Amino acid sequence: MDQHEPDVLSAAQLAAMRRSITSGRGALTRRSMLRAGGIGALTVSGLASLSACGIPPAKREGEAAVSDDHSTAEKRISFSNWTEYMDVSEDEKHRPTLEQFTKRTGIKVKYTEDINDNVEFFGKIQPQLAAGQDTGRDLICVTDWLAARMIRLGWVQKLDSSLLPHAYANLSAQFRSPDWDPGRAYSYPWTGISTVIAYNVKATGGKKVDSVTQLLDDPTLKGRVGFLTEMRDSVGMTLLDMGKEPAKVNAADYDAAIGRLQKGVDKKQIRRFTGNDYTSDLDKGDIAACLAWAGDLIQLQADNPDIKFSIPAAGYMTSSDNLLVPANARHQKNATRLIDYYYELPVAAQLAAYINYVCPVEGVAAELTKIDKSLAENTLILPDKAMAAKSHAFRSLSSAEEKAYEEKFAKLIGA
């Protein structure tokens, strides 16, 4: 990325964000409900903040000013998160892990579920960040592409590694060093989001589906295959199937993957590209096999034993939601201590047992077994070493690359 390049989003990029928010990752399930339930449209303020036409960022990666920290004198934190992304007691009156943290440290946590989608939330805090002001939040949780953007803009506080002994020791290897935050200097993952293959064994006549090649070429699946409207997932999984590494994708590889998917469209092998609305079609058998998000499958399988999943031999795509301390946050040390707390094994197990997403904490299985053995054995929550080794991430794209890639993908899916 050119250091002086303004972050300007094209129509195709904004359309991709709309898809993500209404039916894509921005609307993934949070335990038993949709992450963005009730959120049907992208806010104008959010789009304006992210497009910010012609306005160059004030700072760049590594340049976030070190602001005064009031953690010692003020024992509190303001933490913004997604809905249904924190453990709650059965009577829904308590948040056990947060209350345990306060009891141990004396630090009170103002916990707010005010993130409905990445774009809308960024629209709330962008004016303060751009002006070098405190957003009123000490800790936030955003998806990797927005985390990367905020780090690049210089709007994230570098973390004090001396306050992160558990996080440093227990972070799973597959999340340790994304290209947008090498060594996790500015962020730690809250959860991982895996893209795998799902199929309805009744609809496939008992056949296992375990590769993108099978999705695109098996004549018995013609017209009953689904791919995702998230570019990085559909193209990334196709690249892996072609023997290409999404972390090193170039224009030629990308075009080849788009061409391969286009053939699937042209011969009507692919029924449609979907957001999370694939779940109902898969459940009914209208879609026999598709790309799917692991967070959806745990509940789908609980309701329908015919729903199965597979990890392709070529690998699968992973993204993450991440904890960040915004620049100029008032209680940086307190927030960093809370990040580290959620990497303690008993605490991580308690959280994972509630939200059922990929736990980024290594070695948590024994503690999770004490809570629910079936969850500890579920590789959609705790990937085993073999599964983790097949995990891949799409590399960070420059603004120009993302514009070009999203335009080609939009044409493919008819968006």
CSV table of C-alpha atoms in Angstrom, one decimal:
chain,number,residue,atom,x,y,z
A,1,MET,CA,0.0,0.0,0.0
A,2,ASP,CA,1.4,3.4,-1.0
A,3,GLN,CA,1.9,5.4,2.2
A,4,HIS,CA,0.0,8.4,0.8
A,5,GLU,CA,-2.8,6.5,-0.9
A,6,PRO,CA,-6.3,7.6,0.4
A,7,ASP,CA,-8.7,4.9,1.4
A,8,VAL,CA,-11.4,5.4,-1.2
A,9,LEU,CA,-13.9,2.6,-1.8
A,10,SER,CA,-15.4,1.8,-5.2
A,11,ALA,CA,-19.0,1.0,-5.8
A,12,ALA,CA,-18.1,-2.7,-6.0
A,13,GLN,CA,-16.4,-2.6,-2.6
A,14,LEU,CA,-19.3,-0.9,-1.0
A,15,ALA,CA,-21.7,-3.4,-2.6
A,16,ALA,CA,-19.6,-6.2,-1.1
A,17,MET,CA,-19.9,-4.6,2.3
A,18,ARG,CA,-23.6,-4.4,1.9
A,19,ARG,CA,-23.7,-8.1,1.1
A,20,SER,CA,-21.5,-8.9,4.1
A,21,ILE,CA,-23.7,-7.0,6.5
A,22,THR,CA,-27.1,-8.1,5.3
A,23,SER,CA,-26.4,-11.8,4.7
A,24,GLY,CA,-22.7,-12.5,4.9
A,25,ARG,CA,-20.1,-12.6,7.7
A,26,GLY,CA,-21.7,-9.4,9.1
A,27,ALA,CA,-24.8,-11.6,9.7
A,28,LEU,CA,-23.2,-14.8,11.0
A,29,THR,CA,-25.0,-16.6,13.8
A,30,ARG,CA,-24.0,-15.7,17.4
A,31,ARG,CA,-24.7,-18.8,19.3
A,32,SER,CA,-28.5,-19.3,18.5
A,33,MET,CA,-29.3,-16.1,16.7
A,34,LEU,CA,-28.0,-14.1,13.7
A,35,ARG,CA,-25.2,-11.7,14.5
A,36,ALA,CA,-27.0,-8.9,12.8
A,37,GLY,CA,-30.6,-9.9,13.5
A,38,GLY,CA,-32.8,-7.0,12.6
A,39,ILE,CA,-30.1,-5.2,10.7
A,40,GLY,CA,-31.4,-5.0,7.1
A,41,ALA,CA,-29.5,-2.1,5.5
A,42,LEU,CA,-26.1,-0.4,5.6
A,43,THR,CA,-26.2,3.0,7.2
A,44,VAL,CA,-25.4,6.0,5.2
A,45,SER,CA,-23.0,7.3,7.8
A,46,GLY,CA,-21.1,4.1,7.9
A,47,LEU,CA,-20.6,4.1,4.1
A,48,ALA,CA,-19.6,7.7,4.1
A,49,SER,CA,-17.0,7.1,6.8
A,50,LEU,CA,-15.4,4.2,5.0
A,51,SER,CA,-15.5,5.7,1.5
A,52,ALA,CA,-14.1,9.1,2.8
A,53,CYS,CA,-13.4,10.1,-0.8
A,54,GLY,CA,-10.2,11.9,-1.3
A,55,ILE,CA,-9.4,12.3,2.5
A,56,PRO,CA,-6.0,10.8,3.3
A,57,PRO,CA,-5.6,9.1,6.6
A,58,ALA,CA,-3.9,11.2,9.3
A,59,LYS,CA,-1.5,8.5,10.4
A,60,ARG,CA,-0.1,5.2,9.2
A,61,GLU,CA,0.8,1.8,10.8
A,62,GLY,CA,2.9,2.2,13.9
A,63,GLU,CA,2.3,5.9,14.2
A,64,ALA,CA,-0.5,5.9,16.7
A,65,ALA,CA,0.4,8.5,19.4
A,66,VAL,CA,0.9,7.2,22.9
A,67,SER,CA,-1.7,9.0,24.9
A,68,ASP,CA,-2.0,9.5,28.7
A,69,ASP,CA,-3.3,6.4,30.4
A,70,HIS,CA,-5.6,6.7,33.4
A,71,SER,CA,-5.8,3.0,34.3
A,72,THR,CA,-4.2,3.2,37.7
A,73,ALA,CA,-6.4,6.0,39.0
A,74,GLU,CA,-9.6,4.9,37.2
A,75,LYS,CA,-10.4,1.2,37.6
A,76,ARG,CA,-12.7,0.8,34.7
A,77,ILE,CA,-13.0,-0.2,31.0
A,78,SER,CA,-15.5,0.5,28.3
A,79,PHE,CA,-15.8,-2.5,26.0
A,80,SER,CA,-17.8,-2.5,22.7
A,81,ASN,CA,-18.7,-5.9,21.2
A,82,TRP,CA,-21.2,-7.8,19.0
A,83,THR,CA,-24.5,-9.1,20.3
A,84,GLU,CA,-24.5,-12.7,21.7
A,85,TYR,CA,-20.7,-12.7,21.8
A,86,MET,CA,-20.2,-12.9,25.6
A,87,ASP,CA,-21.2,-15.6,28.1
A,88,VAL,CA,-24.4,-14.9,30.0
A,89,SER,CA,-26.0,-16.6,33.0
A,90,GLU,CA,-29.1,-18.8,32.6
A,91,ASP,CA,-31.3,-16.1,34.0
A,92,GLU,CA,-29.6,-13.6,31.6
A,93,LYS,CA,-28.9,-11.2,34.5
A,94,HIS,CA,-25.1,-11.7,34.7
A,95,ARG,CA,-22.0,-12.0,32.6
A,96,PRO,CA,-20.0,-14.5,34.6
A,97,THR,CA,-16.5,-14.1,33.0
A,98,LEU,CA,-16.7,-10.3,33.1
A,99,GLU,CA,-17.9,-10.3,36.7
A,100,GLN,CA,-15.0,-12.7,37.7
A,101,PHE,CA,-12.6,-10.2,36.1
A,102,THR,CA,-13.9,-7.3,38.1
A,103,LYS,CA,-13.9,-9.4,41.4
A,104,ARG,CA,-10.3,-10.3,40.8
A,105,THR,CA,-8.9,-7.0,39.6
A,106,GLY,CA,-11.3,-4.4,40.9
A,107,ILE,CA,-11.7,-3.1,37.3
A,108,LYS,CA,-15.3,-2.4,36.4
A,109,VAL,CA,-16.3,-3.2,32.8
A,110,LYS,CA,-18.9,-1.2,31.0
A,111,TYR,CA,-19.9,-3.8,28.4
A,112,THR,CA,-21.9,-2.6,25.5
A,113,GLU,CA,-23.4,-4.7,22.6
A,114,ASP,CA,-23.3,-1.8,20.2
A,115,ILE,CA,-21.6,-3.4,17.2
A,116,ASN,CA,-24.2,-4.6,14.7
A,117,ASP,CA,-21.9,-4.5,11.7
A,118,ASN,CA,-18.3,-3.4,11.0
A,119,VAL,CA,-19.2,-0.5,8.7
A,120,GLU,CA,-21.9,1.0,10.9
A,121,PHE,CA,-19.7,0.8,14.0
A,122,PHE,CA,-16.7,2.4,12.2
A,123,GLY,CA,-19.0,5.2,11.2
A,124,LYS,CA,-19.6,5.9,14.9
A,125,ILE,CA,-16.0,6.1,15.9
A,126,GLN,CA,-14.3,7.4,12.7
A,127,PRO,CA,-14.8,11.1,13.4
A,128,GLN,CA,-13.1,10.9,16.8
A,129,LEU,CA,-10.3,8.7,15.5
A,130,ALA,CA,-9.6,11.1,12.6
A,131,ALA,CA,-9.5,14.0,15.0
A,132,GLY,CA,-7.2,12.3,17.4
A,133,GLN,CA,-9.8,12.1,20.1
A,134,ASP,CA,-10.8,9.4,22.6
A,135,THR,CA,-13.8,7.4,21.2
A,136,GLY,CA,-15.1,6.7,24.7
A,137,ARG,CA,-14.2,3.0,24.2
A,138,ASP,CA,-11.1,1.2,25.6
A,139,LEU,CA,-11.6,-2.1,23.8
A,140,ILE,CA,-13.4,-3.0,20.6
A,141,CYS,CA,-14.0,-6.2,18.6
A,142,VAL,CA,-13.9,-5.9,14.8
A,143,THR,CA,-13.4,-8.3,11.8
A,144,ASP,CA,-9.9,-8.7,10.4
A,145,TRP,CA,-10.4,-6.5,7.3
A,146,LEU,CA,-11.5,-3.6,9.4
A,147,ALA,CA,-8.8,-4.3,12.0
A,148,ALA,CA,-6.2,-4.2,9.2
A,149,ARG,CA,-7.6,-0.8,7.9
A,150,MET,CA,-7.6,0.8,11.4
A,151,ILE,CA,-4.0,-0.4,12.1
A,152,ARG,CA,-2.9,1.0,8.7
A,153,LEU,CA,-4.5,4.3,9.5
A,154,GLY,CA,-2.7,4.5,12.8
A,155,TRP,CA,-5.9,4.5,14.8
A,156,VAL,CA,-5.0,1.5,17.0
A,157,GLN,CA,-2.8,1.6,20.2
A,158,LYS,CA,0.2,-0.7,20.2
A,159,LEU,CA,-0.3,-3.3,23.0
A,160,ASP,CA,2.1,-3.6,26.0
A,161,SER,CA,3.4,-7.2,25.6
A,162,SER,CA,4.4,-7.3,29.3
A,163,LEU,CA,0.7,-7.3,30.2
A,164,LEU,CA,-0.1,-10.2,27.9
A,165,PRO,CA,1.7,-13.3,29.3
A,166,HIS,CA,-1.3,-15.6,28.8
A,167,ALA,CA,-2.2,-14.2,25.4
A,168,TYR,CA,1.3,-14.6,24.1
A,169,ALA,CA,1.8,-18.1,25.5
A,170,ASN,CA,-1.7,-19.5,24.6
A,171,LEU,CA,-2.5,-17.9,21.2
A,172,SER,CA,-3.1,-20.7,18.7
A,173,ALA,CA,-0.4,-21.0,16.0
A,174,GLN,CA,-2.9,-20.5,13.1
A,175,PHE,CA,-3.8,-17.0,14.4
A,176,ARG,CA,-0.3,-15.9,15.5
A,177,SER,CA,0.9,-13.7,12.6
A,178,PRO,CA,-1.6,-12.3,10.1
A,179,ASP,CA,0.1,-10.2,7.4
A,180,TRP,CA,-1.9,-7.1,8.6
A,181,ASP,CA,-0.5,-7.4,12.1
A,182,PRO,CA,2.7,-9.5,12.2
A,183,GLY,CA,3.4,-10.9,15.7
A,184,ARG,CA,0.1,-9.4,17.0
A,185,ALA,CA,1.5,-6.1,18.0
A,186,TYR,CA,-1.9,-4.4,17.9
A,187,SER,CA,-4.6,-7.1,18.1
A,188,TYR,CA,-5.6,-10.4,19.5
A,189,PRO,CA,-8.3,-12.6,18.1
A,190,TRP,CA,-11.6,-13.0,20.0
A,191,THR,CA,-12.8,-15.8,17.7
A,192,GLY,CA,-12.0,-17.5,14.5
A,193,ILE,CA,-14.4,-17.9,11.5
A,194,SER,CA,-13.8,-21.0,9.3
A,195,THR,CA,-15.2,-21.6,5.8
A,196,VAL,CA,-15.7,-25.3,5.1
A,197,ILE,CA,-17.8,-27.5,2.9
A,198,ALA,CA,-21.3,-28.5,4.1
A,199,TYR,CA,-23.7,-31.1,2.6
A,200,ASN,CA,-27.0,-32.7,3.3
A,201,VAL,CA,-26.3,-36.4,3.2
A,202,LYS,CA,-29.9,-37.2,2.4
A,203,ALA,CA,-29.8,-34.8,-0.6
A,204,THR,CA,-26.6,-36.3,-1.9
A,205,GLY,CA,-27.9,-39.8,-1.7
A,206,GLY,CA,-25.4,-40.7,1.0
A,207,LYS,CA,-22.4,-39.3,-0.9
A,208,LYS,CA,-19.7,-37.4,0.9
A,209,VAL,CA,-18.7,-34.0,-0.6
A,210,ASP,CA,-15.2,-32.9,0.3
A,211,SER,CA,-13.7,-30.7,-2.4
A,212,VAL,CA,-14.4,-27.7,-4.5
A,213,THR,CA,-13.7,-29.8,-7.5
A,214,GLN,CA,-16.6,-32.0,-6.5
A,215,LEU,CA,-18.8,-29.0,-6.0
A,216,LEU,CA,-18.0,-27.7,-9.5
A,217,ASP,CA,-17.7,-30.9,-11.5
A,218,ASP,CA,-19.9,-33.6,-9.9
A,219,PRO,CA,-22.9,-34.0,-12.3
A,220,THR,CA,-25.0,-35.5,-9.6
A,221,LEU,CA,-24.9,-32.2,-7.8
A,222,LYS,CA,-25.7,-30.0,-10.8
A,223,GLY,CA,-28.0,-27.1,-10.0
A,224,ARG,CA,-27.8,-27.9,-6.2
A,225,VAL,CA,-24.5,-26.3,-5.3
A,226,GLY,CA,-24.0,-23.1,-3.4
A,227,PHE,CA,-21.0,-20.7,-3.1
A,228,LEU,CA,-20.8,-17.6,-0.9
A,229,THR,CA,-21.2,-14.0,-1.7
A,230,GLU,CA,-18.0,-13.2,0.3
A,231,MET,CA,-15.2,-12.9,-2.3
A,232,ARG,CA,-12.4,-14.0,0.0
A,233,ASP,CA,-14.2,-17.2,0.9
A,234,SER,CA,-15.4,-18.4,-2.6
A,235,VAL,CA,-12.3,-17.3,-4.4
A,236,GLY,CA,-10.0,-18.4,-1.6
A,237,MET,CA,-11.5,-21.9,-1.4
A,238,THR,CA,-11.3,-22.2,-5.2
A,239,LEU,CA,-7.6,-21.0,-5.2
A,240,LEU,CA,-6.8,-23.7,-2.6
A,241,ASP,CA,-8.4,-26.4,-4.8
A,242,MET,CA,-6.3,-25.2,-7.7
A,243,GLY,CA,-3.1,-25.6,-5.6
A,244,LYS,CA,-2.7,-21.8,-5.2
A,245,GLU,CA,-2.0,-20.1,-1.9
A,246,PRO,CA,-4.5,-17.3,-1.1
A,247,ALA,CA,-1.9,-15.6,1.1
A,248,LYS,CA,0.2,-15.1,-2.0
A,249,VAL,CA,-2.5,-14.6,-4.6
A,250,ASN,CA,-1.6,-12.5,-7.7
A,251,ALA,CA,-3.8,-11.1,-10.5
A,252,ALA,CA,-3.3,-14.1,-12.8
A,253,ASP,CA,-4.2,-16.6,-10.1
A,254,TYR,CA,-7.2,-14.6,-9.1
A,255,ASP,CA,-8.5,-14.4,-12.7
A,256,ALA,CA,-8.0,-18.1,-13.1
A,257,ALA,CA,-10.1,-18.8,-10.0
A,258,ILE,CA,-12.8,-16.4,-11.3
A,259,GLY,CA,-12.8,-18.2,-14.6
A,260,ARG,CA,-13.2,-21.5,-13.0
A,261,LEU,CA,-16.2,-20.3,-11.0
A,262,GLN,CA,-17.7,-18.7,-14.1
A,263,LYS,CA,-17.7,-22.1,-15.8
A,264,GLY,CA,-19.7,-23.4,-12.9
A,265,VAL,CA,-22.2,-20.6,-13.4
A,266,ASP,CA,-22.3,-21.1,-17.2
A,267,LYS,CA,-23.1,-24.8,-17.0
A,268,LYS,CA,-25.6,-24.2,-14.2
A,269,GLN,CA,-23.6,-26.4,-11.8
A,270,ILE,CA,-23.8,-23.6,-9.2
A,271,ARG,CA,-27.4,-22.9,-8.1
A,272,ARG,CA,-26.6,-19.5,-6.6
A,273,PHE,CA,-24.2,-17.4,-4.5
A,274,THR,CA,-25.6,-16.9,-1.1
A,275,GLY,CA,-25.0,-15.2,2.3
A,276,ASN,CA,-26.1,-17.1,5.4
A,277,ASP,CA,-29.4,-17.7,3.8
A,278,TYR,CA,-27.9,-21.0,2.5
A,279,THR,CA,-28.8,-22.5,5.8
A,280,SER,CA,-32.5,-23.0,5.1
A,281,ASP,CA,-31.9,-24.4,1.6
A,282,LEU,CA,-29.2,-26.8,2.9
A,283,ASP,CA,-31.6,-27.9,5.7
A,284,LYS,CA,-34.4,-28.6,3.2
A,285,GLY,CA,-32.1,-30.3,0.7
A,286,ASP,CA,-32.7,-27.7,-2.1
A,287,ILE,CA,-28.9,-27.1,-1.9
A,288,ALA,CA,-27.2,-30.5,-1.6
A,289,ALA,CA,-23.7,-29.1,-0.9
A,290,CYS,CA,-22.1,-25.7,-0.5
A,291,LEU,CA,-19.4,-23.6,1.1
A,292,ALA,CA,-20.5,-22.8,4.7
A,293,TRP,CA,-19.4,-21.0,7.8
A,294,ALA,CA,-18.5,-23.2,10.8
A,295,GLY,CA,-20.5,-20.9,13.2
A,296,ASP,CA,-23.7,-21.8,11.3
A,297,LEU,CA,-23.1,-25.6,11.3
A,298,ILE,CA,-23.1,-26.3,15.0
A,299,GLN,CA,-26.7,-25.3,15.3
A,300,LEU,CA,-27.7,-26.7,12.0
A,301,GLN,CA,-26.3,-30.1,12.9
A,302,ALA,CA,-28.1,-30.0,16.3
A,303,ASP,CA,-31.4,-29.5,14.5
A,304,ASN,CA,-30.8,-31.8,11.5
A,305,PRO,CA,-28.6,-34.9,11.7
A,306,ASP,CA,-28.4,-35.1,7.9
A,307,ILE,CA,-26.1,-32.0,7.8
A,308,LYS,CA,-22.5,-32.9,7.6
A,309,PHE,CA,-19.3,-31.0,7.0
A,310,SER,CA,-15.9,-31.7,5.5
A,311,ILE,CA,-12.5,-30.1,5.4
A,312,PRO,CA,-11.0,-30.3,1.9
A,313,ALA,CA,-7.6,-31.9,1.6
A,314,ALA,CA,-6.6,-28.7,-0.1
A,315,GLY,CA,-7.4,-26.7,3.0
A,316,TYR,CA,-10.0,-24.1,4.1
A,317,MET,CA,-10.3,-20.4,4.7
A,318,THR,CA,-10.1,-18.7,8.1
A,319,SER,CA,-10.8,-15.1,9.2
A,320,SER,CA,-11.1,-13.7,12.7
A,321,ASP,CA,-12.8,-11.1,14.9
A,322,ASN,CA,-10.2,-9.2,16.8
A,323,LEU,CA,-9.8,-7.2,20.0
A,324,LEU,CA,-8.2,-3.7,19.6
A,325,VAL,CA,-7.4,-0.8,21.8
A,326,PRO,CA,-8.4,2.4,19.9
A,327,ALA,CA,-5.8,5.2,19.7
A,328,ASN,CA,-6.2,7.7,22.6
A,329,ALA,CA,-8.2,5.2,24.7
A,330,ARG,CA,-8.3,6.4,28.3
A,331,HIS,CA,-7.7,3.0,30.0
A,332,GLN,CA,-5.2,1.2,27.8
A,333,LYS,CA,-3.5,-0.9,30.5
A,334,ASN,CA,-6.9,-2.0,31.9
A,335,ALA,CA,-8.1,-3.0,28.5
A,336,THR,CA,-4.9,-5.0,27.8
A,337,ARG,CA,-5.3,-6.8,31.1
A,338,LEU,CA,-8.8,-7.8,30.0
A,339,ILE,CA,-7.5,-9.2,26.7
A,340,ASP,CA,-4.9,-11.3,28.6
A,341,TYR,CA,-7.6,-12.5,31.0
A,342,TYR,CA,-9.6,-14.1,28.1
A,343,TYR,CA,-6.5,-16.1,27.2
A,344,GLU,CA,-6.4,-17.8,30.6
A,345,LEU,CA,-7.5,-21.4,29.9
A,346,PRO,CA,-10.6,-21.7,32.3
A,347,VAL,CA,-11.9,-18.3,31.1
A,348,ALA,CA,-11.4,-19.1,27.4
A,349,ALA,CA,-13.3,-22.4,27.9
A,350,GLN,CA,-16.2,-20.6,29.6
A,351,LEU,CA,-16.5,-18.2,26.7
A,352,ALA,CA,-16.1,-20.9,24.0
A,353,ALA,CA,-18.8,-23.1,25.6
A,354,TYR,CA,-21.2,-20.2,25.3
A,355,ILE,CA,-20.5,-18.7,21.9
A,356,ASN,CA,-19.5,-21.9,20.0
A,357,TYR,CA,-17.1,-20.2,17.6
A,358,VAL,CA,-13.5,-21.2,16.8
A,359,CYS,CA,-11.5,-20.7,20.0
A,360,PRO,CA,-8.1,-19.1,19.3
A,361,VAL,CA,-6.7,-20.3,22.6
A,362,GLU,CA,-4.3,-23.2,22.5
A,363,GLY,CA,-4.6,-25.9,25.2
A,364,VAL,CA,-8.2,-25.1,26.2
A,365,ALA,CA,-9.6,-28.6,25.5
A,366,ALA,CA,-9.2,-30.0,29.1
A,367,GLU,CA,-11.0,-27.0,30.6
A,368,LEU,CA,-13.8,-27.2,28.0
A,369,THR,CA,-14.2,-30.9,28.6
A,370,LYS,CA,-15.1,-30.1,32.2
A,371,ILE,CA,-18.0,-28.0,30.9
A,372,ASP,CA,-19.1,-30.1,27.9
A,373,LYS,CA,-17.1,-32.9,26.5
A,374,SER,CA,-18.9,-32.8,23.1
A,375,LEU,CA,-17.9,-29.2,22.6
A,376,ALA,CA,-14.3,-30.0,23.4
A,377,GLU,CA,-14.4,-32.7,20.8
A,378,ASN,CA,-16.0,-30.5,18.1
A,379,THR,CA,-13.3,-29.5,15.6
A,380,LEU,CA,-15.5,-26.5,14.5
A,381,ILE,CA,-14.8,-25.0,17.9
A,382,LEU,CA,-11.4,-26.5,18.7
A,383,PRO,CA,-9.6,-27.4,15.4
A,384,ASP,CA,-7.2,-30.4,15.9
A,385,LYS,CA,-3.7,-30.1,14.7
A,386,ALA,CA,-4.5,-31.7,11.4
A,387,MET,CA,-7.4,-29.3,10.8
A,388,ALA,CA,-5.4,-26.2,12.0
A,389,ALA,CA,-2.6,-27.1,9.6
A,390,LYS,CA,-5.0,-26.8,6.7
A,391,SER,CA,-6.1,-23.3,7.7
A,392,HIS,CA,-5.4,-20.4,5.2
A,393,ALA,CA,-6.0,-16.7,5.2
A,394,PHE,CA,-6.5,-14.4,2.2
A,395,ARG,CA,-3.6,-11.9,2.0
A,396,SER,CA,-4.2,-8.2,2.7
A,397,LEU,CA,-5.0,-6.3,-0.5
A,398,SER,CA,-4.2,-2.7,-1.5
A,399,SER,CA,-7.1,-0.4,-2.2
A,400,ALA,CA,-6.5,-0.8,-6.0
A,401,GLU,CA,-6.3,-4.6,-5.8
A,402,GLU,CA,-9.5,-4.8,-3.7
A,403,LYS,CA,-11.3,-2.5,-6.1
A,404,ALA,CA,-10.3,-4.6,-9.1
A,405,TYR,CA,-11.0,-8.0,-7.4
A,406,GLU,CA,-14.4,-7.0,-6.1
A,407,GLU,CA,-15.5,-5.7,-9.5
A,408,LYS,CA,-14.6,-9.0,-11.1
A,409,PHE,CA,-16.3,-10.9,-8.4
A,410,ALA,CA,-19.4,-8.7,-8.5
A,411,LYS,CA,-19.7,-9.4,-12.3
A,412,LEU,CA,-19.4,-13.2,-11.6
A,413,ILE,CA,-22.2,-13.3,-9.1
A,414,GLY,CA,-24.4,-10.8,-10.9
A,415,ALA,CA,-24.3,-8.3,-8.1
